[in-house]
XYZ file of C-alpha atoms in Angstrom:
598
model
C 22.399 27.917 -13.244
C 19.501 26.855 -11.210
C 20.388 26.659 -7.078
C 17.673 23.576 -6.733
C 17.922 19.025 -7.237
C 14.468 17.553 -7.248
C 15.668 14.466 -5.833
C 13.012 10.854 -5.233
C 14.192 8.124 -3.194
C 12.491 5.240 -5.022
C 12.979 1.323 -3.608
C 11.310 -2.072 -2.892
C 9.472 -1.852 0.991
C 11.574 -2.180 4.014
C 14.654 -1.669 2.141
C 15.613 1.750 4.248
C 13.826 4.652 2.514
C 12.928 6.758 5.241
C 15.358 6.087 7.179
C 17.987 7.121 4.981
C 15.455 10.394 5.025
C 16.052 10.759 8.777
C 19.575 10.650 8.079
C 19.341 13.495 5.784
C 17.368 15.549 8.331
C 20.049 15.487 10.597
C 23.136 15.792 9.090
C 21.310 18.982 6.799
C 20.639 19.824 10.310
C 17.072 20.745 10.187
C 16.629 20.514 13.554
C 17.807 22.140 15.853
C 20.434 20.873 18.277
C 18.405 20.391 21.669
C 14.826 19.308 19.381
C 13.911 15.769 19.995
C 13.629 13.278 17.082
C 11.851 10.051 15.941
C 11.811 8.012 13.677
C 10.821 7.568 10.719
C 9.825 10.905 10.763
C 8.420 11.679 8.464
C 6.006 7.625 8.301
C 3.557 10.462 10.941
C 0.383 8.760 10.152
C -0.894 6.370 13.149
C -1.333 3.475 10.481
C 2.460 4.502 9.180
C 4.111 4.166 12.277
C 2.062 0.843 13.414
C 2.941 -1.573 10.490
C 6.248 0.249 9.469
C 5.229 1.324 5.949
C 5.212 4.332 4.330
C 1.431 4.993 2.458
C 1.603 8.449 1.437
C 3.875 10.454 -0.800
C 6.034 12.739 0.906
C 8.107 15.903 0.402
C 10.640 17.634 2.271
C 13.388 20.734 1.734
C 16.473 20.865 2.914
C 19.666 22.893 2.142
C 23.010 22.171 1.620
C 26.426 23.716 0.277
C 24.356 26.714 -1.183
C 22.277 24.117 -2.787
C 18.283 23.852 -2.483
C 17.426 19.482 -2.386
C 13.747 18.924 -2.738
C 13.717 15.122 -0.830
C 10.958 12.367 -1.865
C 10.453 10.289 0.109
C 8.109 7.650 -1.554
C 6.279 4.218 -0.919
C 7.513 0.639 -1.471
C 4.910 -1.465 -1.718
C 3.364 -2.482 -4.452
C -0.405 -0.918 -3.444
C 0.879 1.937 -4.043
C 3.101 2.498 -7.153
C 0.458 4.192 -8.812
C 1.379 7.473 -6.771
C 5.063 6.891 -6.781
C 4.868 6.804 -10.727
C 3.537 9.956 -10.876
C 5.136 11.566 -8.161
C 8.646 10.662 -10.632
C 7.544 13.603 -12.851
C 8.781 15.878 -10.097
C 12.617 14.225 -10.114
C 15.206 15.309 -12.061
C 17.020 12.180 -10.218
C 16.390 8.946 -8.344
C 18.021 7.738 -5.571
C 17.516 3.549 -5.892
C 18.136 1.590 -2.441
C 19.195 -1.770 -2.853
C 19.048 -4.553 -0.124
C 23.004 -5.107 -0.060
C 21.377 -8.514 1.555
C 17.836 -9.247 -1.399
C 19.392 -7.260 -3.729
C 16.275 -6.069 -6.662
C 13.310 -6.835 -6.025
C 9.383 -6.303 -7.515
C 8.903 -3.158 -6.648
C 12.480 -2.442 -7.115
C 11.709 -3.259 -11.068
C 8.531 -1.335 -11.570
C 10.198 1.556 -10.211
C 13.463 1.866 -11.487
C 11.710 1.491 -15.041
C 9.394 4.224 -14.624
C 12.959 6.451 -13.432
C 14.499 5.053 -16.564
C 11.490 5.745 -18.402
C 11.267 9.154 -17.693
C 14.772 9.940 -18.239
C 15.977 10.493 -14.852
C 19.624 10.281 -13.314
C 20.227 7.366 -11.194
C 21.769 7.412 -8.079
C 22.470 3.839 -6.865
C 22.119 3.424 -2.554
C 23.575 0.016 -2.357
C 22.117 -0.195 2.094
C 22.670 -2.158 4.791
C 25.898 -3.397 4.142
C 26.449 -4.047 7.551
C 24.147 -7.265 7.891
C 26.416 -10.921 8.154
C 24.968 -11.856 4.483
C 25.353 -8.528 2.490
C 26.987 -9.360 -1.275
C 27.165 -5.891 -2.220
C 29.521 -7.258 -5.515
C 26.206 -9.414 -6.834
C 23.877 -7.281 -5.569
C 25.744 -4.735 -7.807
C 25.489 -6.395 -10.933
C 22.238 -7.639 -10.546
C 21.897 -3.925 -10.043
C 23.469 -3.259 -13.941
C 21.630 -6.786 -15.003
C 18.463 -4.863 -14.529
C 19.485 -1.966 -15.896
C 19.928 -3.537 -19.206
C 17.113 -5.288 -19.079
C 14.920 -2.451 -18.450
C 16.634 -0.427 -21.867
C 18.901 1.805 -19.551
C 21.273 4.216 -21.480
C 24.840 4.306 -21.092
C 24.868 7.458 -18.525
C 22.196 5.808 -16.551
C 24.300 2.706 -15.973
C 27.296 3.530 -15.102
C 25.717 5.629 -12.594
C 27.507 7.177 -9.306
C 27.311 3.705 -6.291
C 27.057 4.034 -3.264
C 27.281 1.724 0.225
C 26.471 1.567 3.333
C 24.078 2.037 6.451
C 21.220 4.249 6.480
C 20.559 3.188 9.967
C 24.107 4.462 11.297
C 23.970 7.207 9.424
C 27.145 6.709 6.686
C 27.471 6.177 3.034
C 30.533 5.917 1.071
C 32.117 5.565 -2.367
C 32.892 1.449 -1.496
C 31.712 -0.671 1.510
C 34.927 -0.572 3.074
C 34.932 3.082 2.733
C 34.796 6.051 5.522
C 31.770 5.326 8.322
C 31.242 8.812 9.788
C 28.463 10.087 7.491
C 26.652 10.489 4.261
C 28.277 13.335 3.250
C 29.515 11.966 0.022
C 26.573 11.040 -0.720
C 24.745 15.042 -0.468
C 27.880 15.963 -2.048
C 27.584 13.764 -5.178
C 23.888 15.035 -4.851
C 25.350 18.995 -5.874
C 27.692 18.321 -7.782
C 26.701 15.262 -10.366
C 23.738 15.254 -11.041
C 22.204 18.232 -13.730
C 20.243 20.753 -12.223
C 16.133 20.961 -14.065
C 16.290 23.037 -17.642
C 15.880 26.097 -17.013
C 13.215 26.388 -19.652
C 12.178 31.087 -20.311
C 8.037 31.446 -21.413
C 4.658 31.759 -20.383
C 4.532 29.503 -16.982
C 3.716 26.189 -17.438
C 2.861 23.631 -14.284
C 1.093 19.836 -14.122
C -0.488 18.751 -11.017
C 1.148 15.329 -10.065
C -0.174 15.142 -5.858
C -3.265 15.489 -4.634
C -3.022 17.023 -0.734
C -6.438 17.402 1.142
C -7.195 20.088 4.430
C -10.763 20.387 5.753
C -10.400 24.447 5.756
C -8.849 25.154 2.176
C -10.242 21.845 0.102
C -7.664 20.692 -2.509
C -4.040 21.890 -2.512
C -2.169 20.632 -5.849
C 1.072 19.915 -5.821
C 3.870 19.763 -8.832
C 6.581 20.891 -9.998
C 7.079 23.994 -12.890
C 7.958 23.038 -15.789
C 8.357 26.319 -17.658
C 8.275 29.988 -16.755
C 7.838 31.054 -13.327
C 4.765 31.234 -11.875
C 3.380 34.124 -9.940
C 0.664 34.505 -7.233
C -0.733 37.671 -8.384
C -0.983 36.821 -12.583
C -4.466 35.056 -13.037
C -3.042 31.842 -14.411
C -5.685 29.182 -17.180
C -6.665 25.281 -15.847
C -6.412 22.757 -18.685
C -7.902 19.006 -18.053
C -7.185 16.369 -19.466
C -10.323 16.521 -22.135
C -9.018 20.002 -22.850
C -11.701 22.212 -20.534
C -10.365 25.599 -19.846
C -10.766 27.257 -17.224
C -9.864 31.155 -15.971
C -9.074 31.405 -12.275
C -6.972 33.767 -9.142
C -4.041 32.063 -7.599
C -5.314 31.789 -3.654
C -2.068 30.701 -1.577
C 1.474 29.926 -3.365
C 3.717 27.235 -1.008
C 7.630 25.743 -2.053
C 8.309 23.125 1.303
C 10.869 24.667 3.315
C 12.458 22.051 5.800
C 9.282 19.463 7.214
C 7.098 22.256 6.068
C 5.598 24.835 3.456
C 6.252 28.269 3.518
C 4.275 31.428 1.794
C 5.817 32.812 -1.548
C 5.191 34.622 -3.808
C 6.448 33.459 -7.324
C 8.279 29.774 -7.319
C 10.870 29.760 -10.602
C 11.559 27.257 -12.512
C 12.425 23.613 -11.645
C 10.905 23.874 -8.046
C 8.070 22.128 -6.338
C 5.073 24.358 -5.098
C 1.397 23.611 -3.681
C -0.997 25.451 -4.623
C -3.898 26.694 -3.098
C -7.215 28.087 -4.403
C -8.228 25.959 -7.512
C -11.655 25.257 -8.908
C -10.432 22.523 -11.160
C -7.998 20.769 -9.494
C -6.531 17.311 -10.221
C -3.700 15.312 -10.769
C -3.171 15.934 -14.189
C -4.286 19.441 -14.780
C -2.179 21.600 -16.609
C -1.401 25.494 -14.821
C -0.085 27.505 -17.321
C -0.346 31.494 -18.433
C -4.234 32.637 -18.510
C -2.826 34.632 -22.085
C -1.047 31.968 -23.991
C -2.963 28.449 -22.429
C -0.849 25.893 -23.645
C -1.666 22.202 -21.823
C 1.164 19.384 -20.738
C 0.696 15.458 -22.241
C -2.097 13.597 -19.913
C -0.643 11.613 -17.519
C -1.376 8.082 -17.140
C -3.028 6.709 -14.324
C -2.676 3.247 -13.211
C -6.193 1.827 -13.666
C -7.772 -0.231 -9.744
C -7.224 -3.608 -10.224
C -9.217 -5.397 -7.287
C -13.068 -4.421 -6.156
C -15.378 -5.113 -2.556
C -18.063 -3.661 -2.342
C -18.131 -1.564 0.524
C -22.870 -1.912 2.827
C -24.321 -1.158 5.781
C -23.690 -2.964 8.710
C -27.435 -4.821 9.194
C -25.976 -7.187 11.755
C -27.749 -8.172 15.143
C -24.819 -6.204 16.845
C -25.359 -3.255 15.134
C -25.036 0.014 16.452
C -23.125 -1.258 19.014
C -19.943 0.231 18.874
C -20.037 3.441 15.519
C -21.603 5.933 15.757
C -21.667 6.477 12.770
C -23.693 3.907 11.456
C -25.862 4.384 8.030
C -25.575 3.979 4.558
C -25.490 8.508 4.006
C -22.498 8.151 6.646
C -20.268 5.731 4.979
C -21.008 7.430 1.270
C -20.299 10.728 2.466
C -16.357 8.928 3.537
C -15.871 7.811 0.469
C -16.110 10.846 -1.007
C -13.940 12.610 0.835
C -11.554 9.435 0.393
C -11.477 9.814 -3.443
C -10.526 14.027 -2.738
C -7.824 12.484 -1.732
C -6.585 9.506 -2.750
C -7.074 9.932 -7.208
C -5.882 6.001 -7.403
C -9.349 5.444 -5.681
C -12.812 4.380 -7.675
C -16.184 4.347 -5.765
C -19.071 3.767 -7.720
C -22.626 3.679 -5.982
C -24.548 1.275 -5.995
C -27.621 0.748 -5.608
C -27.713 3.553 -2.355
C -26.939 0.852 -0.171
C -23.501 -0.642 -1.428
C -20.870 1.203 -2.733
C -18.235 -0.236 -5.111
C -14.894 0.856 -4.168
C -11.776 -0.753 -6.320
C -8.852 -0.004 -5.741
C -4.905 -1.506 -6.019
C -4.274 -4.088 -3.380
C -6.073 -5.734 -0.298
C -3.175 -3.254 1.749
C -5.057 0.073 0.362
C -8.098 -0.633 0.934
C -7.932 -2.289 4.308
C -6.092 0.686 5.149
C -9.360 2.793 3.723
C -11.808 0.458 5.909
C -9.031 0.866 8.830
C -9.031 4.851 8.930
C -12.846 4.460 9.061
C -12.888 1.896 12.321
C -11.028 4.315 13.769
C -13.460 7.281 13.042
C -16.445 5.423 14.045
C -17.230 4.485 11.319
C -19.235 1.001 10.940
C -19.944 -0.760 7.776
C -19.625 -5.067 5.985
C -17.367 -5.366 3.461
C -17.486 -8.252 0.866
C -14.903 -10.579 -0.824
C -11.542 -8.603 -2.663
C -12.889 -9.232 -6.663
C -10.511 -9.085 -9.889
C -11.106 -6.138 -11.528
C -11.367 -8.393 -15.048
C -11.194 -6.098 -19.036
C -12.158 -7.544 -22.392
C -9.682 -6.915 -24.748
C -10.628 -7.625 -28.583
C -13.570 -10.015 -27.388
C -11.142 -12.148 -24.737
C -11.547 -11.087 -21.174
C -8.107 -10.783 -19.330
C -7.301 -10.655 -15.876
C -4.372 -8.420 -14.189
C -0.999 -10.783 -13.668
C 0.826 -10.217 -11.210
C 5.394 -10.768 -10.998
C 5.728 -12.925 -7.495
C 9.253 -13.052 -5.628
C 9.810 -15.686 -3.387
C 12.029 -15.917 -0.455
C 12.318 -19.145 1.516
C 14.234 -21.634 3.151
C 16.517 -24.192 0.880
C 14.180 -27.071 2.655
C 11.245 -25.234 1.600
C 11.485 -24.203 -1.782
C 9.132 -27.362 -3.170
C 6.329 -26.666 -0.455
C 6.458 -22.824 -2.094
C 6.536 -24.082 -5.487
C 3.631 -26.665 -5.065
C 1.513 -24.045 -3.543
C 1.724 -21.391 -5.988
C 1.119 -23.825 -8.975
C -1.729 -24.259 -7.160
C -2.476 -21.141 -7.456
C -1.543 -20.891 -11.507
C 1.865 -19.101 -11.279
C 4.506 -19.869 -13.444
C 8.095 -20.372 -12.142
C 10.495 -18.029 -14.558
C 13.381 -18.949 -12.222
C 14.813 -19.854 -9.619
C 18.238 -19.268 -8.033
C 19.923 -20.601 -4.656
C 22.455 -18.627 -2.290
C 23.670 -18.925 0.892
C 21.138 -21.998 1.489
C 18.219 -19.667 0.706
C 15.995 -19.751 -2.069
C 15.156 -17.768 -4.672
C 11.723 -18.559 -6.603
C 9.642 -15.831 -9.206
C 6.561 -16.493 -10.648
C 4.099 -15.291 -13.216
C 0.406 -15.048 -11.212
C -2.808 -14.163 -11.635
C -4.221 -11.271 -8.569
C -6.645 -13.141 -7.989
C -3.822 -15.971 -6.991
C -2.159 -13.397 -4.822
C -5.350 -12.747 -2.210
C -4.059 -15.526 0.294
C -1.328 -16.810 -0.815
C 1.107 -14.879 1.918
C -0.614 -16.522 4.919
C -0.375 -19.817 3.044
C 3.313 -19.255 1.992
C 4.277 -17.749 6.276
C 3.050 -20.861 7.773
C 4.076 -23.382 5.525
C 7.701 -22.533 5.806
C 7.058 -21.220 9.433
C 7.350 -17.700 8.753
C 10.289 -17.931 6.734
C 9.416 -17.006 3.950
C 9.624 -12.165 2.143
C 7.556 -12.119 0.407
C 7.229 -9.507 -2.600
C 5.157 -8.677 -5.674
C 3.970 -6.155 -8.064
C 1.382 -5.725 -11.482
C 3.017 -7.026 -14.503
C 0.279 -6.875 -17.441
C -2.930 -7.742 -18.229
C -3.364 -11.448 -20.507
C -6.026 -14.217 -21.303
C -7.730 -15.535 -18.158
C -5.978 -18.554 -15.777
C -7.856 -21.298 -15.010
C -9.769 -22.260 -11.608
C -8.993 -23.023 -8.428
C -10.505 -23.071 -4.952
C -10.384 -19.786 -2.760
C -10.115 -22.029 0.719
C -10.245 -25.789 0.764
C -12.703 -25.792 4.088
C -15.495 -25.283 5.440
C -16.444 -22.423 7.824
C -18.866 -23.267 11.552
C -21.556 -21.362 11.849
C -23.365 -19.934 15.329
C -26.415 -21.073 15.275
C -28.092 -18.735 17.627
C -27.004 -15.572 19.585
C -25.903 -14.779 22.884
C -22.429 -15.092 24.736
C -20.771 -18.226 23.664
C -19.166 -20.702 26.311
C -15.998 -22.571 27.599
C -18.011 -26.079 28.136
C -19.460 -25.274 24.279
C -15.862 -25.205 22.261
C -13.703 -27.350 24.566
C -15.907 -29.740 23.518
C -16.361 -29.008 19.590
C -12.729 -28.296 19.378
C -11.337 -31.253 17.529
C -14.302 -29.941 14.690
C -11.902 -26.907 13.814
C -10.490 -23.901 14.673
C -11.777 -21.514 16.560
C -12.060 -17.736 15.821
C -13.387 -16.772 18.774
C -12.625 -16.929 23.144
C -15.068 -17.538 25.600
C -17.604 -15.566 26.895
C -18.073 -13.390 23.751
C -20.983 -12.283 22.172
C -22.123 -14.669 18.291
C -25.084 -14.475 16.684
C -27.098 -16.286 13.890
C -25.138 -16.851 11.169
C -21.586 -15.163 12.387
C -19.039 -17.856 11.628
C -17.202 -18.472 14.596
C -14.252 -21.320 13.512
C -12.954 -22.994 10.544
C -14.133 -26.306 9.738
C -11.783 -29.181 9.806
C -12.910 -29.896 6.125
C -14.444 -28.884 3.696
C -18.216 -28.112 3.897
C -20.294 -25.337 6.506
C -20.574 -26.991 9.987
C -23.686 -25.742 12.188
C -22.758 -25.520 15.763
C -24.447 -24.626 19.493
C -21.131 -22.796 21.364
C -23.769 -21.698 23.951
C -24.436 -25.569 24.388
C -23.481 -24.917 28.636
C -22.514 -27.516 31.515
C -26.323 -28.758 33.158
C -25.284 -29.082 37.256
C -26.600 -31.032 39.640
C -26.643 -32.073 42.672
C -23.981 -34.371 42.806
C -20.402 -32.791 44.025
C -17.732 -35.594 44.019
C -13.997 -34.561 43.037
C -12.750 -36.601 39.630
C -16.365 -35.894 37.789
C -15.656 -32.889 35.959
C -13.521 -32.922 33.005
C -10.764 -30.563 33.111
C -11.957 -27.903 30.537
C -8.618 -26.775 28.462
C -9.601 -24.887 25.652
C -6.946 -23.706 22.953
C -6.739 -20.173 22.393
C -8.784 -18.303 19.519
C -6.944 -17.930 16.075
C -7.023 -14.554 15.579
C -6.623 -12.784 12.298
C -6.002 -9.313 11.480
C -8.108 -7.359 9.060
C -5.916 -7.519 5.919
C -5.684 -12.099 6.968
C -10.248 -11.976 7.208
C -10.333 -9.341 4.253
C -8.241 -12.593 2.146
C -10.029 -15.296 4.351
C -13.725 -13.781 3.430
C -15.802 -16.282 0.781
C -18.517 -15.349 -1.485
C -21.384 -16.052 0.020
C -19.700 -13.790 3.445
C -18.938 -10.525 4.911
C -16.280 -9.230 7.099
C -17.715 -6.790 9.544
C -15.943 -3.906 10.106
C -16.887 -1.844 13.571
C -14.317 0.151 15.846
C -13.613 -2.267 18.277
C -13.688 -5.606 16.497
C -13.952 -7.264 13.804
C -16.555 -10.366 12.909
C -16.503 -12.443 10.434
C -20.232 -13.568 9.312
C -22.702 -15.101 5.981
C -24.439 -13.009 3.510
C -27.441 -14.404 5.002
C -27.446 -15.080 8.562
C -30.615 -17.474 8.509
C -29.828 -20.983 7.984
C -32.872 -21.490 5.988
C -32.260 -18.681 4.344
C -28.870 -19.570 3.033
C -30.483 -23.649 2.011
C -33.141 -21.500 0.223
C -30.808 -19.685 -2.180
C -28.668 -22.405 -2.797
C -31.466 -23.850 -4.586
C -32.704 -20.729 -7.129
């Protein structure tokens, strides 16, 4: 009997996956008693800590009850659903975390559907039962309904259920059970979950995740499905298109605690990391060199959004970043696709690159990483990737859920409906309304900020990819025009104060602007040229009361994601290490007018 258990933790974003991993690490005694630890240990990336989300799937290993548990922490955001889908191939069991108040959300449905298709053994964990609005029994009924909808087997539906609080470090078989520790949950994994099947024969392993090191290159991570993988025996790699290559493994690692430990061989059912393969890509089968046999290829979800990355050619280029040429941008994007297989990069004309990903968050994390590394670049408006199916143009459709106060439901329905969203269900409980829509991915772009503004920040929004459907009708990207600077220099408080009734400004006084730079949003339709450099003309008259007190409203500061959602078709987002600006593609007004006539 195998002493290994491969457990993936799956849930909607912010339902407590990484916090649960923290507690497993603590209560399985991975840390020394005097060792200092931080919250969300596995969210080690700077952006993961700042955003409070998991971006990269990670694996740790703990020993409990004489059993080795490989725990896989997965991202909860829809933009990283492709990672979840692949890493589930390594698991035997899934811990399905569900918030005791929110219940199943769109990403819950997506990841559970993938787990059921792979016939994995589930354990339902209803988390955050200490919330004032927790509704444990109703949420469990909703989870069971979801199991039935997705075609789960009877064994999967009637799986073990635990209640508790990952933050407080306890889980029990009932909401009012012992609140001491998570030992009942760990015992269930060891005693009730079937171990990996021990399949004898020539070795077979499939790479489902790629790690990258600047020292050794690509590192393939996968699970041994058959036989024993030995470092000293030659192996055969087989790609998805059937290309075979005989090779030798240089290093072989298994997961141990928070790190990896080098070994000579890995038994069937365990997860390992392999260094030294020239053919190291997602879906590649590693098998016995004398008896090669490929595993079924993995289906990777295609990107749904694309953007053009190009060099920064604004008048302020090169003042903040050191890496500004197209060659340097191309090298950085090439390095990124080595690590992120959900990303696609296409050279357009040597000066621009079409980068395709799973959503705005997916692409914005790449842009933010490049900014922090000293790159300067300009990016275009995100474009939805369409498909031609049976001669008809199709576009990606998302499943959108919005939870708002009851009195704000009408506003949400109006906003989503204007973006071709179709309401599927509406449910009200405890003064809050849960709305479920089917909406084109085009409609998701810029929707979050609109809904948060309309509901005074009360909306809880989630979405996940559903399917491709025939193109819906057109709808406006944004209703108002923008305010464009007509000259270069430093903005003044006097000029901005005089123009405040014209719209909302994105810049404060004493900020460097240039001709063609977008400095604000017009209060009406159509773009407007403005002079934000105008200074007050001084005279010899010095009389108290003649000067009007200048009171400038603080600038509306947007994040990178908000700019990417706001940018128009004829505009670019200029990204530098210190500044994010919005600008027109054609900076001079005469060029824009000439272009509009063509």
